[in-house]
Tab-separated table of C-alpha atoms and ligand atoms in Angstrom:
chain	number	residue	atom	x	y	z
Y	1220	UNK	CA	100.442	118.059	49.729
Y	1221	UNK	CA	99.444	114.564	48.731
Y	1222	UNK	CA	102.283	112.981	46.768
Y	1223	UNK	CA	99.830	111.990	44.021
Y	1224	UNK	CA	98.503	115.533	43.620
Y	1225	UNK	CA	97.899	116.113	39.898
Y	1226	UNK	CA	100.084	119.043	38.884
Y	1227	UNK	CA	99.746	119.964	35.249
Y	1228	UNK	CA	98.324	122.272	32.638
Y	1229	UNK	CA	95.237	122.790	30.504
Y	1230	UNK	CA	94.391	123.660	26.915
Y	1231	UNK	CA	91.513	123.596	24.442
Y	1232	UNK	CA	91.575	122.137	20.935
Y	1233	UNK	CA	90.152	125.194	19.219
Y	1234	UNK	CA	92.815	127.490	20.674
Y	1235	UNK	CA	95.734	125.124	20.431
Y	1236	UNK	CA	95.409	122.330	17.917
Y	1237	UNK	CA	95.150	123.866	14.453
Y	1238	UNK	CA	95.145	121.441	11.501
Y	1239	UNK	CA	91.622	122.624	10.842
Y	1240	UNK	CA	91.211	120.961	7.466
Y	1241	UNK	CA	93.494	118.014	8.053
Y	1242	UNK	CA	92.748	114.422	8.967
Y	1243	UNK	CA	89.148	114.604	7.756
Y	1244	UNK	CA	88.133	117.223	10.308
Y	1245	UNK	CA	84.966	119.185	9.561
Y	1246	UNK	CA	84.555	122.946	9.888
Y	1247	UNK	CA	84.023	123.976	13.458
Y	1248	UNK	CA	82.300	127.078	14.820
Y	1249	UNK	CA	85.696	128.526	15.703
Y	1250	UNK	CA	86.959	128.255	12.152
Y	1251	UNK	CA	84.639	131.007	11.061
Y	1252	UNK	CA	84.766	133.282	14.079
Y	1253	UNK	CA	86.835	133.540	17.173
Y	1254	UNK	CA	87.013	135.758	20.182
Y	1255	UNK	CA	84.089	135.767	22.595
Y	1256	UNK	CA	83.722	139.520	22.242
Y	1257	UNK	CA	82.584	139.087	18.644
Y	1258	UNK	CA	79.830	136.700	17.739
Y	1259	UNK	CA	76.812	138.864	18.267
Y	1260	UNK	CA	73.938	139.289	15.898
Y	1261	UNK	CA	75.466	137.874	12.759
Y	1262	UNK	CA	74.183	135.399	10.229
Y	1263	UNK	CA	76.147	132.226	9.582
Y	1264	UNK	CA	76.946	133.172	5.987
Y	1265	UNK	CA	78.605	136.316	7.277
Y	1266	UNK	CA	81.031	134.219	9.287
Y	1267	UNK	CA	82.255	132.000	6.491
Y	1268	UNK	CA	85.040	133.864	4.734
Y	1269	UNK	CA	87.857	131.481	3.906
Y	1270	UNK	CA	90.203	134.332	3.003
Y	1271	UNK	CA	90.097	135.886	6.459
Y	1272	UNK	CA	92.717	134.788	8.938
Y	1273	UNK	CA	91.093	132.816	11.712
Y	1274	UNK	CA	93.359	131.889	14.609
Y	1275	UNK	CA	91.863	128.424	14.998
Y	1276	UNK	CA	92.955	127.399	11.498
Y	1277	UNK	CA	96.524	126.850	12.559
Y	1278	UNK	CA	96.300	127.898	16.196
Y	1279	UNK	CA	99.775	127.000	17.501
Y	1280	UNK	CA	99.754	123.762	15.549
Y	1281	UNK	CA	99.699	121.163	18.318
Y	1282	UNK	CA	98.427	118.913	15.531
Y	1283	UNK	CA	101.966	118.671	14.190
Y	1284	UNK	CA	103.872	119.523	17.373
Y	1285	UNK	CA	102.192	117.219	19.868
Y	1286	UNK	CA	105.266	115.073	20.463
Y	1287	UNK	CA	107.484	118.075	21.068
Y	1288	UNK	CA	104.899	119.767	23.286
Y	1289	UNK	CA	104.189	116.694	25.375
Y	1290	UNK	CA	107.935	116.154	25.798
Y	1291	UNK	CA	108.143	119.714	27.163
Y	1292	UNK	CA	105.279	119.028	29.567
Y	1293	UNK	CA	107.020	115.829	30.654
Y	1294	UNK	CA	110.237	117.745	31.183
Y	1295	UNK	CA	108.379	120.032	33.589
Y	1296	UNK	CA	107.155	116.917	35.364
Y	1297	UNK	CA	103.448	117.199	34.502
Y	1298	UNK	CA	101.330	114.565	36.208
Y	1299	UNK	CA	98.168	115.534	34.341
Y	1300	UNK	CA	97.237	117.321	31.174
Y	1301	UNK	CA	93.764	118.671	30.628
Y	1302	UNK	CA	92.912	118.902	26.928
Y	1303	UNK	CA	89.793	118.825	24.816
Y	1304	UNK	CA	88.753	116.687	21.907
Y	1305	UNK	CA	87.432	118.567	18.879
Y	1306	UNK	CA	83.996	117.145	18.134
Y	1307	UNK	CA	84.479	118.198	14.485
Y	1308	UNK	CA	87.493	115.879	14.253
Y	1309	UNK	CA	85.425	112.870	15.357
Y	1310	UNK	CA	82.130	113.635	13.616
Y	1311	UNK	CA	82.988	116.253	10.960
Y	1312	UNK	CA	79.351	117.285	10.558
Y	1313	UNK	CA	78.130	116.176	13.955
Y	1314	UNK	CA	75.540	113.790	12.546
Y	1315	UNK	CA	77.693	111.663	10.195
Y	1316	UNK	CA	76.872	107.979	10.014
Y	1317	UNK	CA	80.335	106.882	11.107
Y	1318	UNK	CA	83.069	108.547	13.114
Y	1319	UNK	CA	86.178	109.783	11.361
Y	1320	UNK	CA	88.845	107.147	11.975
Y	1321	UNK	CA	91.689	109.553	11.230
Y	1322	UNK	CA	90.463	111.897	13.921
Y	1323	UNK	CA	90.194	109.059	16.428
Y	1324	UNK	CA	93.723	107.964	15.526
Y	1325	UNK	CA	95.096	111.428	16.165
Y	1326	UNK	CA	93.901	111.397	19.781
Y	1327	UNK	CA	95.121	107.800	20.165
Y	1328	UNK	CA	98.579	109.094	19.353
Y	1329	UNK	CA	98.235	112.036	21.731
Y	1330	UNK	CA	97.040	109.862	24.637
Y	1331	UNK	CA	99.758	107.261	23.968
Y	1332	UNK	CA	102.339	109.988	24.025
Y	1333	UNK	CA	101.014	111.329	27.349
Y	1334	UNK	CA	100.856	107.863	28.900
Y	1335	UNK	CA	104.416	107.175	27.774
Y	1336	UNK	CA	105.443	109.876	30.282
Y	1337	UNK	CA	102.872	108.859	32.922
Y	1338	UNK	CA	100.877	112.023	32.334
Y	1339	UNK	CA	97.203	111.494	33.199
Y	1340	UNK	CA	94.942	112.856	30.447
Y	1341	UNK	CA	91.917	114.813	31.664
Y	1342	UNK	CA	89.618	115.206	28.710
Y	1343	UNK	CA	87.032	117.921	28.137
Y	1344	UNK	CA	84.395	116.767	25.672
Y	1345	UNK	CA	83.055	120.228	24.847
Y	1346	UNK	CA	85.342	123.195	25.078
Y	1347	UNK	CA	83.783	126.074	23.114
Y	1348	UNK	CA	83.799	123.899	19.995
Y	1349	UNK	CA	81.309	122.037	17.812
Y	1350	UNK	CA	80.871	121.159	14.133
Y	1351	UNK	CA	79.604	124.179	12.226
Y	1352	UNK	CA	77.161	121.934	10.381
Y	1353	UNK	CA	75.252	121.408	13.629
Y	1354	UNK	CA	74.621	125.125	13.800
Y	1355	UNK	CA	73.575	125.342	10.178
Y	1356	UNK	CA	71.326	122.299	10.272
Y	1357	UNK	CA	69.974	122.263	13.832
Y	1358	UNK	CA	70.572	125.753	15.198
Y	1359	UNK	CA	73.070	124.525	17.777
Y	1360	UNK	CA	72.039	123.691	21.337
Y	1361	UNK	CA	68.629	125.331	20.972
Y	1362	UNK	CA	67.646	121.983	19.461
Y	1363	UNK	CA	66.947	118.914	21.602
Y	1364	UNK	CA	68.506	116.655	18.959
Y	1365	UNK	CA	71.877	117.946	20.096
Y	1366	UNK	CA	71.513	115.805	23.212
Y	1367	UNK	CA	71.561	112.556	21.238
Y	1368	UNK	CA	74.207	113.736	18.816
Y	1369	UNK	CA	76.538	114.865	21.592
Y	1370	UNK	CA	76.015	111.707	23.626
Y	1371	UNK	CA	76.772	109.627	20.563
Y	1372	UNK	CA	80.029	111.545	20.122
Y	1373	UNK	CA	80.830	111.112	23.822
Y	1374	UNK	CA	80.134	107.376	23.686
Y	1375	UNK	CA	82.347	106.991	20.627
Y	1376	UNK	CA	85.360	108.573	22.304
Y	1377	UNK	CA	84.747	107.056	25.744
Y	1378	UNK	CA	84.558	103.592	24.170
Y	1379	UNK	CA	87.618	104.185	22.053
Y	1380	UNK	CA	89.796	105.577	24.858
Y	1381	UNK	CA	88.373	103.622	27.775
Y	1382	UNK	CA	91.773	102.182	28.647
Y	1383	UNK	CA	93.653	105.431	28.142
Y	1384	UNK	CA	91.525	108.111	29.749
Y	1385	UNK	CA	89.980	107.943	33.204
Y	1386	UNK	CA	89.005	111.596	33.876
Y	1387	UNK	CA	86.337	113.276	31.756
Y	1388	UNK	CA	84.909	116.780	31.930
Y	1389	UNK	CA	81.602	117.209	30.102
Y	1390	UNK	CA	81.255	120.939	29.270
Y	1391	UNK	CA	83.835	123.655	29.712
Y	1392	UNK	CA	82.548	126.618	31.739
Y	1393	UNK	CA	78.985	125.469	31.196
Y	1394	UNK	CA	77.635	128.540	33.007
Y	1395	UNK	CA	79.231	130.843	30.444
Y	1396	UNK	CA	76.122	130.096	28.403
Y	1397	UNK	CA	74.410	132.718	30.555
Y	1398	UNK	CA	76.986	135.402	29.798
Y	1399	UNK	CA	76.296	137.856	26.998
Y	1400	UNK	CA	78.275	137.202	23.840
Y	1401	UNK	CA	79.129	133.584	24.576
Y	1402	UNK	CA	76.093	131.551	23.437
Y	1403	UNK	CA	77.884	131.168	20.129
Y	1404	UNK	CA	81.015	129.654	21.669
Y	1405	UNK	CA	79.281	127.649	24.323
Y	1406	UNK	CA	76.315	126.436	22.338
Y	1407	UNK	CA	76.494	127.480	18.681
Y	1408	UNK	CA	73.533	129.789	19.154
Y	1409	UNK	CA	72.772	132.930	17.220
Y	1410	UNK	CA	69.665	134.629	18.526
Y	1411	UNK	CA	66.876	135.563	16.163
Y	1412	UNK	CA	65.639	139.146	16.308
Y	1413	UNK	CA	62.152	138.422	17.577
Y	1414	UNK	CA	62.720	135.563	19.987
Y	1415	UNK	CA	62.834	135.464	23.758
Y	1416	UNK	CA	66.555	135.131	24.353
Y	1417	UNK	CA	66.155	134.159	27.993
Y	1418	UNK	CA	63.960	131.189	27.131
Y	1419	UNK	CA	66.345	130.036	24.391
Y	1420	UNK	CA	69.241	130.266	26.828
Y	1421	UNK	CA	67.499	128.287	29.576
Y	1422	UNK	CA	66.352	125.702	27.052
Y	1423	UNK	CA	69.915	125.217	25.779
Y	1424	UNK	CA	71.133	125.011	29.370
Y	1425	UNK	CA	68.611	122.274	30.094
Y	1426	UNK	CA	69.698	120.313	27.029
Y	1427	UNK	CA	73.355	120.618	27.988
Y	1428	UNK	CA	72.621	119.549	31.552
Y	1429	UNK	CA	70.693	116.500	30.330
Y	1430	UNK	CA	73.496	115.717	27.852
Y	1431	UNK	CA	76.088	116.047	30.616
Y	1432	UNK	CA	74.149	113.663	32.875
Y	1433	UNK	CA	73.550	111.155	30.065
Y	1434	UNK	CA	77.260	111.224	29.256
Y	1435	UNK	CA	78.030	110.314	32.857
Y	1436	UNK	CA	75.453	107.503	32.831
Y	1437	UNK	CA	76.720	106.072	29.540
Y	1438	UNK	CA	80.351	106.523	30.506
Y	1439	UNK	CA	79.963	104.557	33.732
Y	1440	UNK	CA	78.525	101.694	31.668
Y	1441	UNK	CA	81.613	101.737	29.466
Y	1442	UNK	CA	84.040	101.876	32.367
Y	1443	UNK	CA	82.830	102.086	35.964
Y	1444	UNK	CA	86.208	103.538	36.961
Y	1445	UNK	CA	85.689	106.672	34.888
Y	1446	UNK	CA	85.633	109.850	36.945
Y	1447	UNK	CA	83.449	112.670	35.656
Y	1448	UNK	CA	83.703	116.333	36.414
Y	1449	UNK	CA	81.731	119.446	35.624
Y	1450	UNK	CA	83.535	122.676	34.813
Y	1451	UNK	CA	82.370	126.018	36.133
Y	1452	UNK	CA	83.567	129.513	35.433
Y	1453	UNK	CA	83.552	130.440	39.100
Y	1454	UNK	CA	82.821	133.994	40.139
Y	1455	UNK	CA	84.634	134.957	43.308
Y	1456	UNK	CA	82.496	137.952	44.044
Y	1457	UNK	CA	82.844	140.214	47.101
Y	1458	UNK	CA	80.391	142.726	48.514
Y	1459	UNK	CA	81.647	146.296	48.198
Y	1460	UNK	CA	80.533	147.099	51.746
Y	1461	UNK	CA	78.971	145.519	54.809
Y	1462	UNK	CA	75.595	146.907	53.735
Y	1463	UNK	CA	73.165	143.951	53.751
Y	1464	UNK	CA	71.823	144.940	50.317
Y	1465	UNK	CA	75.319	144.498	48.906
Y	1466	UNK	CA	75.435	140.933	50.275
Y	1467	UNK	CA	72.162	140.179	48.518
Y	1468	UNK	CA	73.639	141.415	45.261
Y	1469	UNK	CA	76.554	139.011	45.738
Y	1470	UNK	CA	74.085	136.234	46.468
Y	1471	UNK	CA	72.267	137.048	43.220
Y	1472	UNK	CA	75.501	137.091	41.297
Y	1473	UNK	CA	76.165	133.494	42.297
Y	1474	UNK	CA	72.729	132.208	41.245
Y	1475	UNK	CA	73.680	131.507	37.610
Y	1476	UNK	CA	76.763	129.634	38.793
Y	1477	UNK	CA	75.011	127.414	41.292
Y	1478	UNK	CA	72.261	126.957	38.716
Y	1479	UNK	CA	74.521	124.593	36.796
Y	1480	UNK	CA	76.566	123.033	39.556
Y	1481	UNK	CA	73.545	122.277	41.748
Y	1482	UNK	CA	72.072	120.223	38.923
Y	1483	UNK	CA	75.363	118.562	38.048
Y	1484	UNK	CA	76.337	117.739	41.638
Y	1485	UNK	CA	72.988	117.379	43.419
Y	1486	UNK	CA	71.094	115.990	40.451
Y	1487	UNK	CA	68.104	118.327	40.439
Y	1488	UNK	CA	66.964	121.891	39.979
Y	1489	UNK	CA	67.311	123.082	43.577
Y	1490	UNK	CA	65.650	126.050	45.259
Y	1491	UNK	CA	68.557	128.156	43.998
Y	1492	UNK	CA	67.795	127.101	40.431
Y	1493	UNK	CA	64.087	127.753	40.797
Y	1494	UNK	CA	64.817	131.173	42.263
Y	1495	UNK	CA	66.998	132.025	39.289
Y	1496	UNK	CA	64.415	130.793	36.784
Y	1497	UNK	CA	61.839	133.000	38.476
Y	1498	UNK	CA	64.138	136.005	38.683
Y	1499	UNK	CA	64.831	135.726	34.945
Y	1500	UNK	CA	61.205	134.858	34.124
Y	1501	UNK	CA	62.477	131.848	32.193
Y	1502	UNK	CA	60.348	129.187	30.544
Y	1503	UNK	CA	61.610	126.043	28.877
Y	1504	UNK	CA	60.475	122.529	28.016
Y	1505	UNK	CA	61.403	119.364	29.841
Y	1506	UNK	CA	60.514	115.844	28.818
Y	1507	UNK	CA	59.358	113.051	31.070
Y	1508	UNK	CA	62.454	111.168	32.102
Y	1509	UNK	CA	64.726	114.211	32.183
Y	1510	UNK	CA	64.523	114.448	35.959
Y	1511	UNK	CA	65.630	110.857	36.366
Y	1512	UNK	CA	68.541	111.396	34.026
Y	1513	UNK	CA	69.690	114.469	35.961
Y	1514	UNK	CA	69.388	112.522	39.188
Y	1515	UNK	CA	71.432	109.579	37.976
Y	1516	UNK	CA	74.083	111.414	36.018
Y	1517	UNK	CA	75.756	113.417	38.752
Y	1518	UNK	CA	79.464	114.189	38.572
Y	1519	UNK	CA	82.220	112.727	40.752
Y	1520	UNK	CA	84.270	115.882	41.038
Y	1521	UNK	CA	83.767	119.616	40.691
Y	1522	UNK	CA	86.209	121.494	38.509
Y	1523	UNK	CA	86.414	125.210	37.958
Y	1524	UNK	CA	88.443	127.980	36.394
Y	1525	UNK	CA	89.761	130.783	38.546
Y	1526	UNK	CA	91.584	133.874	37.292
Y	1527	UNK	CA	90.301	136.922	39.136
Y	1528	UNK	CA	87.783	138.274	41.611
Y	1529	UNK	CA	85.191	141.031	41.270
Y	1530	UNK	CA	83.150	143.301	43.472
Y	1531	UNK	CA	79.405	143.880	43.638
Y	1532	UNK	CA	77.310	146.455	45.477
Y	1533	UNK	CA	74.651	149.089	45.077
Y	1534	UNK	CA	75.786	151.741	42.632
Y	1535	UNK	CA	79.022	149.889	41.857
Y	1536	UNK	CA	80.158	150.629	38.352
Y	1537	UNK	CA	81.041	147.525	36.315
Y	1538	UNK	CA	84.393	148.740	35.136
Y	1539	UNK	CA	86.460	145.621	35.838
Y	1540	UNK	CA	86.366	142.260	34.124
Y	1541	UNK	CA	87.814	138.820	34.473
Y	1542	UNK	CA	87.359	135.797	32.282
Y	1543	UNK	CA	84.071	136.717	30.597
Y	1544	UNK	CA	82.649	138.171	33.814
Y	1545	UNK	CA	82.310	141.790	34.785
Y	1546	UNK	CA	81.916	143.618	38.057
Y	1547	UNK	CA	83.290	146.390	40.186
Y	1548	UNK	CA	86.891	147.325	40.859
Y	1549	UNK	CA	88.501	146.297	44.126
Y	1550	UNK	CA	90.760	149.052	45.482
Y	1551	UNK	CA	92.924	146.480	47.260
Y	1552	UNK	CA	93.912	144.554	44.131
Y	1553	UNK	CA	96.139	145.043	41.129
Y	1554	UNK	CA	95.096	144.008	37.644
Y	1555	UNK	CA	96.645	142.309	34.621
Y	1556	UNK	CA	97.097	144.247	31.374
Y	1557	UNK	CA	93.636	143.000	30.412
Y	1558	UNK	CA	92.084	144.357	33.602
Y	1559	UNK	CA	91.643	141.017	35.381
Y	1560	UNK	CA	92.054	141.652	39.105
Y	1561	UNK	CA	94.783	139.513	40.633
Y	1562	UNK	CA	93.547	137.895	43.835
Y	1563	UNK	CA	95.309	134.758	45.108
Y	1564	UNK	CA	93.352	134.731	48.375
Y	1565	UNK	CA	90.206	134.696	46.289
Y	1566	UNK	CA	91.237	131.229	45.151
Y	1567	UNK	CA	91.377	130.004	48.753
Y	1568	UNK	CA	88.017	131.628	49.408
Y	1569	UNK	CA	86.504	130.046	46.282
Y	1570	UNK	CA	87.836	126.597	47.140
Y	1571	UNK	CA	86.278	126.883	50.589
Y	1572	UNK	CA	82.947	128.205	49.361
Y	1573	UNK	CA	82.623	125.484	46.745
Y	1574	UNK	CA	83.757	122.657	49.010
Y	1575	UNK	CA	81.453	123.793	51.808
Y	1576	UNK	CA	78.517	123.677	49.433
Y	1577	UNK	CA	79.202	120.418	47.605
Y	1578	UNK	CA	81.593	118.250	49.656
Y	1579	UNK	CA	82.976	116.400	46.643
Y	1580	UNK	CA	86.610	116.447	45.430
Y	1581	UNK	CA	87.653	119.604	43.606
Y	1582	UNK	CA	89.966	120.101	40.660
Y	1583	UNK	CA	91.297	123.467	39.511
Y	1584	UNK	CA	90.914	123.136	35.778
Y	1585	UNK	CA	92.288	126.585	34.860
Y	1586	UNK	CA	94.358	129.292	36.518
Y	1587	UNK	CA	96.964	131.583	35.043
Y	1588	UNK	CA	97.885	135.022	33.830
Y	1589	UNK	CA	97.632	136.435	30.330
Y	1590	UNK	CA	100.508	138.826	29.673
Y	1591	UNK	CA	102.597	140.343	26.901
Y	1592	UNK	CA	105.983	138.637	27.048
Y	1593	UNK	CA	109.094	140.467	25.867
Y	1594	UNK	CA	112.091	138.645	24.489
Y	1595	UNK	CA	115.457	139.875	25.783
Y	1596	UNK	CA	118.244	140.502	23.287
Y	1597	UNK	CA	119.551	137.004	23.876
Y	1598	UNK	CA	116.077	135.616	23.176
Y	1599	UNK	CA	115.284	134.686	26.778
Y	1600	UNK	CA	111.948	135.503	28.408
Y	1601	UNK	CA	112.058	136.578	32.025
Y	1602	UNK	CA	108.423	136.249	33.072
Y	1603	UNK	CA	108.719	136.976	36.780
Y	1604	UNK	CA	105.148	138.383	36.833
Y	1605	UNK	CA	103.889	134.935	35.785
Y	1606	UNK	CA	105.956	133.208	38.440
Y	1607	UNK	CA	104.603	135.620	41.074
Y	1608	UNK	CA	101.019	135.109	40.001
Y	1609	UNK	CA	101.243	131.316	40.012
Y	1610	UNK	CA	103.320	131.149	43.176
Y	1611	UNK	CA	100.780	133.189	45.130
Y	1612	UNK	CA	97.835	131.237	43.801
Y	1613	UNK	CA	99.464	127.898	44.543
Y	1614	UNK	CA	100.286	129.120	48.057
Y	1615	UNK	CA	96.573	129.898	48.485
Y	1616	UNK	CA	95.685	126.454	47.161
Y	1617	UNK	CA	98.081	124.825	49.636
Y	1618	UNK	CA	96.525	126.774	52.486
Y	1619	UNK	CA	93.057	125.679	51.444
Y	1620	UNK	CA	94.195	122.068	51.499
Y	1621	UNK	CA	96.494	122.098	54.516
Y	1622	UNK	CA	94.799	124.624	56.783
Y	1623	UNK	CA	91.147	124.447	55.682
Y	1624	UNK	CA	91.021	120.707	54.820
Y	1625	UNK	CA	89.531	121.311	51.402
Y	1626	UNK	CA	89.719	118.185	49.253
Y	1627	UNK	CA	91.359	119.231	45.996
Y	1628	UNK	CA	93.205	116.633	43.914
Y	1629	UNK	CA	94.747	118.608	41.088
Y	1630	UNK	CA	95.789	121.897	39.565
Y	1631	UNK	CA	95.913	122.556	35.815
Y	1632	UNK	CA	97.588	125.825	35.000
Y	1633	UNK	CA	95.992	127.433	31.945
Y	1634	UNK	CA	97.922	127.413	28.701
Y	1635	UNK	CA	101.328	125.804	29.446
Y	1636	UNK	CA	102.368	126.277	25.822
Y	1637	UNK	CA	101.295	129.722	24.527
Y	1638	UNK	CA	98.062	129.556	22.594
Y	1639	UNK	CA	95.329	131.747	21.142
Y	1640	UNK	CA	93.194	133.692	23.614
Y	1641	UNK	CA	89.578	132.546	23.761
Y	1642	UNK	CA	88.302	135.969	24.691
Y	1643	UNK	CA	90.092	138.102	22.169
Y	1644	UNK	CA	91.390	135.727	19.495
Y	1645	UNK	CA	94.842	137.244	20.010
Y	1646	UNK	CA	98.213	135.543	20.230
Y	1647	UNK	CA	99.869	138.345	22.140
Y	1648	UNK	CA	97.925	137.471	25.286
Y	1649	UNK	CA	100.212	134.689	26.446
Y	1650	UNK	CA	99.861	132.338	29.404
Y	1651	UNK	CA	102.571	129.766	28.781
Y	1652	UNK	CA	105.727	128.384	30.325
Y	1653	UNK	CA	106.751	127.896	26.717
Y	1654	UNK	CA	106.824	130.715	24.186
Y	1655	UNK	CA	105.547	130.074	20.675
Y	1656	UNK	CA	106.959	132.226	17.911
Y	1657	UNK	CA	103.766	133.526	16.339
Y	1658	UNK	CA	102.079	136.920	16.093
Y	1659	UNK	CA	98.460	138.061	16.014
Y	1660	UNK	CA	98.345	137.711	12.228
Y	1661	UNK	CA	99.444	134.084	12.394
Y	1662	UNK	CA	102.980	134.838	11.181
Y	1663	UNK	CA	105.976	133.144	12.755
Y	1664	UNK	CA	108.027	129.967	12.884
Y	1665	UNK	CA	105.930	128.152	15.512
Y	1666	UNK	CA	109.208	127.509	17.289
Y	1667	UNK	CA	108.911	126.672	21.004
Y	1668	UNK	CA	111.125	128.371	23.584
Y	1669	UNK	CA	111.240	127.837	27.367
Y	1670	UNK	CA	110.542	130.878	29.526
Y	1671	UNK	CA	111.963	131.431	33.004
Y	1672	UNK	CA	108.688	130.156	34.489
Y	1673	UNK	CA	109.291	126.794	32.814
Y	1674	UNK	CA	112.095	126.031	35.260
Y	1675	UNK	CA	110.162	127.447	38.191
Y	1676	UNK	CA	107.168	125.140	37.573
Y	1677	UNK	CA	109.501	122.209	37.008
Y	1678	UNK	CA	110.979	122.756	40.455
Y	1679	UNK	CA	107.565	123.291	42.004
Y	1680	UNK	CA	106.354	119.924	40.761
Y	1681	UNK	CA	109.615	118.217	41.705
Y	1682	UNK	CA	109.304	119.432	45.299
Y	1683	UNK	CA	105.512	118.863	45.331
Y	1684	UNK	CA	105.140	122.599	46.052
Y	1685	UNK	CA	107.362	122.500	49.110
Y	1686	UNK	CA	109.504	125.042	47.279
Y	1687	UNK	CA	107.338	127.738	45.837
Z	2629	LIG	C1	88.455	130.467	29.923
Z	2629	LIG	C2	88.429	129.450	28.837
Z	2629	LIG	C3	89.724	129.148	28.213
Z	2629	LIG	C4	90.770	130.230	28.263
Z	2629	LIG	C5	90.734	131.109	29.482
Z	2629	LIG	C6	91.545	132.371	29.388
Z	2629	LIG	O1	87.263	131.169	29.872
Z	2629	LIG	O2	87.889	128.229	29.299
Z	2629	LIG	O3	89.490	128.581	26.981
Z	2629	LIG	O4	91.071	130.812	27.095
Z	2629	LIG	O5	89.443	131.451	29.848
Z	2629	LIG	O6	90.822	133.346	28.695
Z	2629	LIG	P1	91.433	134.218	27.537
Z	2629	LIG	O7	91.984	133.242	26.550
Z	2629	LIG	O8	90.314	135.007	26.996
Z	2629	LIG	O9	92.486	135.051	28.156
């Protein structure tokens, strides 16, 4: 492994930060509803109930624990830390005249703290978060005005942190927009009863793709050394049998994934994209100039999340899931308590498939296992299942690099400090090397405690994965 390989972890503001009404932050979509499985067919006013416990309000309170948490990451030897900025902390209503200085200062402190330990920040600009006011006033990403507003936000933070942050990711899991139940989280969209949902979805996707490209273009003007990445929820999908029709189903399953990455990497709607538009009978508006923007604003690296694999085939029942996706069960694999099928080799396969297609550097922006951790009587947490999961996935990553010559420059394990689950809004689904004393109702001391895996990852980074 390259000695500069970026070992680290990843988080998202809305699941981790808390401090929802502090430092001049505005209400965000997550403050009124959380958990991707909710969020369907509700009116905004139904979401806003201040008396209900919302996990994002306090989350695990990184807002007040950032020094302690970053010190823990440094102790493990992190070389990178992927985190997101909350748009609602910078522009509380999204369209405010001036940015919120207190919000900007908070991230200054966070980046300074990371840089103090030589931890490279990798910043996601949009991670399932946006000011609620943008939904109420503009209808979220269904509205073209969101392009300008989001680029203004991006320019503000890229200008402010141009000497502190080099790596930027535009939209987290941008393709999750096409997955039922997530338009709210990804784009602040609530469908109206009588509208064509497919068209709304493709329109929002176009706006986000243009916004992503414009962010790259503007960012390179601010600092030509900036490196931009996309972020894809990758679907490692296998055919259930060698029947050719099953292979076609797998091909189809990948269309909505390549739809986004083709545009972000190749700078245009490719044949794959056109085929998917036709298959979905999608219609949306483009403006003159959009094509040029997409062409110029391509990303430097491809990042993706990988947790599980799924199976597709004729007659296959969709009884398995994995990170917002669903598909068939694979008889050769075991699953987590949430039914996500554990498949380390699938990571090697995904790395190869993606690198073969795009030939640009890759970054694993999320990988990990959600589990219920038990505390022993002495308070320790022996999370051998987590060590096994990560060990096997990192072995697969090493093989992809060392045997297959895939160019991958970093690995961010998901959720190094326990945080709220994006999918379920629960606390009990834990990913971390560090336990946070908090339950699903938000009760607890917020105290941090190292798990067994903490020491394992520390050693892994120290030996640059020579000792797994
Ligand atoms: C991805 C999201 C993350 C994260 C992860 C794990 O989809 O980008 O925000 O939460 O999945 O999912 P969950 O929290 O539902 O277990």
